[in-house]
């Protein structure tokens, strides 16, 4: 199953004290599916500081980037947003933005055999009540497990919403080219 570990002390989890824990069955569960634990995606929102709880980027396996401008807001507006009641945020210039070095460093999943079906494990290492939406360009996929338990397959998905702590296993039939 797909599990994860994380700290419950202060802002340690938000600052990266977490990771994936993959336990595979002895027997292959699904025939003709490439199941490589390296195809695990840990998704998290990232904050400028522990005092500003406005997400400024999304991290995938600990990597991400921020743009030339980032969102900022006061506590009252952040609270309204987290309660689903709106919230007003402002853009401010990002003092760390480097136009000449603007890359994400996201790990690319290796698709060695185009046209085959691959299993991906997706972990929502989300710190706030801030759901994230995952999609795969020009592909549909099937959810096969949730929170480490096999489920009745849900085919033809185009999007997957993840909340804090949720884990999904999906299979994707890759394109031949």
C-alpha positions as semicolon CSV with decimal commas, in nm:
position;residue;x (nm);y (nm);z (nm)
1;X;0,000;0,000;0,000
2;X;0,087;0,366;-0,019
3;X;0,164;0,522;0,318
4;X;0,352;0,825;0,438
5;X;0,526;0,941;0,753
6;X;0,538;1,297;0,884
7;X;0,618;1,506;1,189
8;X;0,356;1,651;1,423
9;X;0,594;1,897;1,588
10;X;0,553;2,266;1,505
11;X;0,599;2,342;1,136
12;X;0,831;2,048;1,070
13;X;0,593;1,877;0,828
14;X;0,532;2,201;0,637
15;X;0,909;2,244;0,617
16;X;0,964;1,896;0,470
17;X;0,981;1,642;0,755
18;X;0,779;1,379;0,565
19;X;0,820;1,107;0,308
20;X;0,660;0,817;0,124
21;X;0,649;0,462;0,257
22;X;0,558;0,205;-0,010
23;X;0,479;-0,154;0,087
24;X;0,433;-0,384;-0,210
25;X;0,247;-0,714;-0,217
26;X;0,453;-1,028;-0,268
27;X;0,233;-1,120;-0,562
28;X;0,162;-0,886;-0,851
29;X;-0,183;-0,733;-0,791
30;X;-0,254;-0,613;-1,145
31;X;-0,118;-0,790;-1,451
32;X;0,058;-0,595;-1,725
33;X;0,106;-0,280;-1,513
34;X;0,452;-0,134;-1,454
35;X;0,467;-0,069;-1,079
36;X;0,780;0,125;-0,987
37;X;0,787;0,293;-0,642
38;X;0,991;0,572;-0,805
39;X;0,664;0,682;-0,967
40;X;0,542;0,826;-0,638
41;X;0,427;1,188;-0,628
42;X;0,418;1,366;-0,292
43;X;0,221;1,691;-0,332
44;X;0,232;1,980;-0,086
45;X;0,167;2,351;-0,081
46;X;0,460;2,574;0,015
47;X;0,463;2,891;0,223
48;X;0,699;3,188;0,223
49;X;0,731;3,164;0,602
50;X;0,571;2,994;0,902
51;X;0,389;3,318;0,986
52;X;0,239;3,376;0,639
53;X;-0,003;3,092;0,567
54;X;-0,077;3,195;0,207
55;X;0,052;2,923;-0,028
56;X;0,300;3,062;-0,280
57;X;0,388;2,743;-0,467
58;X;0,311;2,373;-0,503
59;X;0,585;2,123;-0,428
60;X;0,612;1,787;-0,602
61;X;0,850;1,554;-0,418
62;X;0,993;1,857;-0,239
63;X;1,064;2,061;-0,553
64;X;0,886;2,366;-0,688
65;X;0,931;2,730;-0,771
66;X;0,783;3,071;-0,713
67;X;0,722;3,333;-0,974
68;X;0,805;3,700;-1,003
69;X;0,512;3,778;-0,773
70;X;0,368;3,587;-0,477
71;X;0,039;3,606;-0,288
72;X;0,028;3,756;0,058
73;X;-0,254;3,833;0,302
74;X;-0,340;3,911;0,662
75;X;-0,449;3,643;0,911
76;X;-0,818;3,739;0,903
77;X;-0,832;3,698;0,523
78;X;-0,642;3,368;0,539
79;X;-0,891;3,237;0,798
80;X;-1,184;3,339;0,576
81;X;-1,024;3,157;0,283
82;X;-0,961;2,838;0,485
83;X;-1,325;2,841;0,600
84;X;-1,443;2,866;0,237
85;X;-1,568;3,224;0,276
86;X;-1,346;3,401;0,025
87;X;-1,047;3,602;0,134
88;X;-0,861;3,892;-0,017
89;X;-0,496;3,852;-0,114
90;X;-0,242;4,084;-0,267
91;X;0,048;4,020;-0,503
92;X;0,391;4,134;-0,392
93;X;0,725;4,125;-0,569
94;X;0,921;3,808;-0,490
95;X;1,266;3,915;-0,372
96;X;1,408;3,568;-0,452
97;X;1,286;3,553;-0,813
98;X;1,570;3,505;-1,062
99;X;1,452;3,541;-1,422
100;X;1,769;3,370;-1,548
101;X;1,724;3,063;-1,325
102;X;1,350;2,995;-1,337
103;X;1,310;2,617;-1,326
104;X;1,120;2,376;-1,107
105;X;1,363;2,085;-1,081
106;X;1,062;1,852;-1,076
107;X;1,159;1,488;-1,102
108;X;1,039;1,341;-1,428
109;X;0,875;1,001;-1,409
110;X;1,054;0,766;-1,643
111;X;0,828;0,610;-1,905
112;X;1,062;0,352;-2,057
113;X;0,789;0,173;-2,249
114;X;0,544;0,413;-2,417
115;X;0,202;0,258;-2,477
116;X;0,218;0,055;-2,153
117;X;0,018;0,107;-1,835
118;X;0,199;0,256;-1,533
119;X;0,099;0,276;-1,167
120;X;0,148;0,607;-0,989
121;X;0,115;0,662;-0,615
122;X;-0,005;1,009;-0,516
123;X;0,025;1,142;-0,161
124;X;-0,142;1,461;-0,035
125;X;0,117;1,591;0,215
126;X;-0,097;1,901;0,249
127;X;-0,050;2,111;0,561
128;X;-0,368;2,322;0,561
129;X;-0,721;2,241;0,447
130;X;-0,609;2,327;0,095
131;X;-0,713;2,057;-0,155
132;X;-0,499;2,009;-0,464
133;X;-0,618;1,900;-0,809
134;X;-0,404;1,662;-1,014
135;X;-0,445;1,606;-1,386
136;X;-0,221;1,449;-1,651
137;X;-0,203;1,631;-1,983
138;X;-0,392;1,450;-2,260
139;X;-0,447;1,135;-2,049
140;X;-0,726;0,973;-1,855
141;X;-0,651;0,742;-1,564
142;X;-0,811;0,490;-1,329
143;X;-0,808;0,510;-0,948
144;X;-0,738;0,164;-0,801
145;X;-0,657;0,232;-0,434
146;X;-0,729;0,497;-0,173
147;X;-0,555;0,539;0,162
148;X;-0,368;0,210;0,108
149;X;-0,681;0,003;0,042
150;X;-0,776;-0,140;-0,295
151;X;-1,103;0,004;-0,426
152;X;-1,341;-0,082;-0,707
153;X;-1,156;0,073;-1,003
154;X;-1,287;0,415;-1,106
155;X;-1,199;0,454;-1,476
156;X;-1,181;0,748;-1,717
157;X;-1,080;1,013;-1,464
158;X;-0,938;1,342;-1,590
159;X;-0,881;1,500;-1,247
160;X;-0,808;1,387;-0,895
161;X;-0,870;1,608;-0,590
162;X;-0,646;1,540;-0,289
163;X;-0,706;1,660;0,064
164;X;-0,460;1,655;0,355
165;X;-0,325;1,304;0,420
166;X;-0,510;1,131;0,136
167;X;-0,333;0,878;-0,080
168;X;-0,443;0,745;-0,418
169;X;-0,296;0,484;-0,648
170;X;-0,380;0,541;-1,013
171;X;-0,297;0,358;-1,333
172;X;-0,230;0,546;-1,656
173;X;-0,220;0,396;-2,005
174;X;0,056;0,600;-2,166
175;X;0,050;0,712;-2,526
176;X;0,253;0,515;-2,778
177;X;0,441;0,831;-2,881
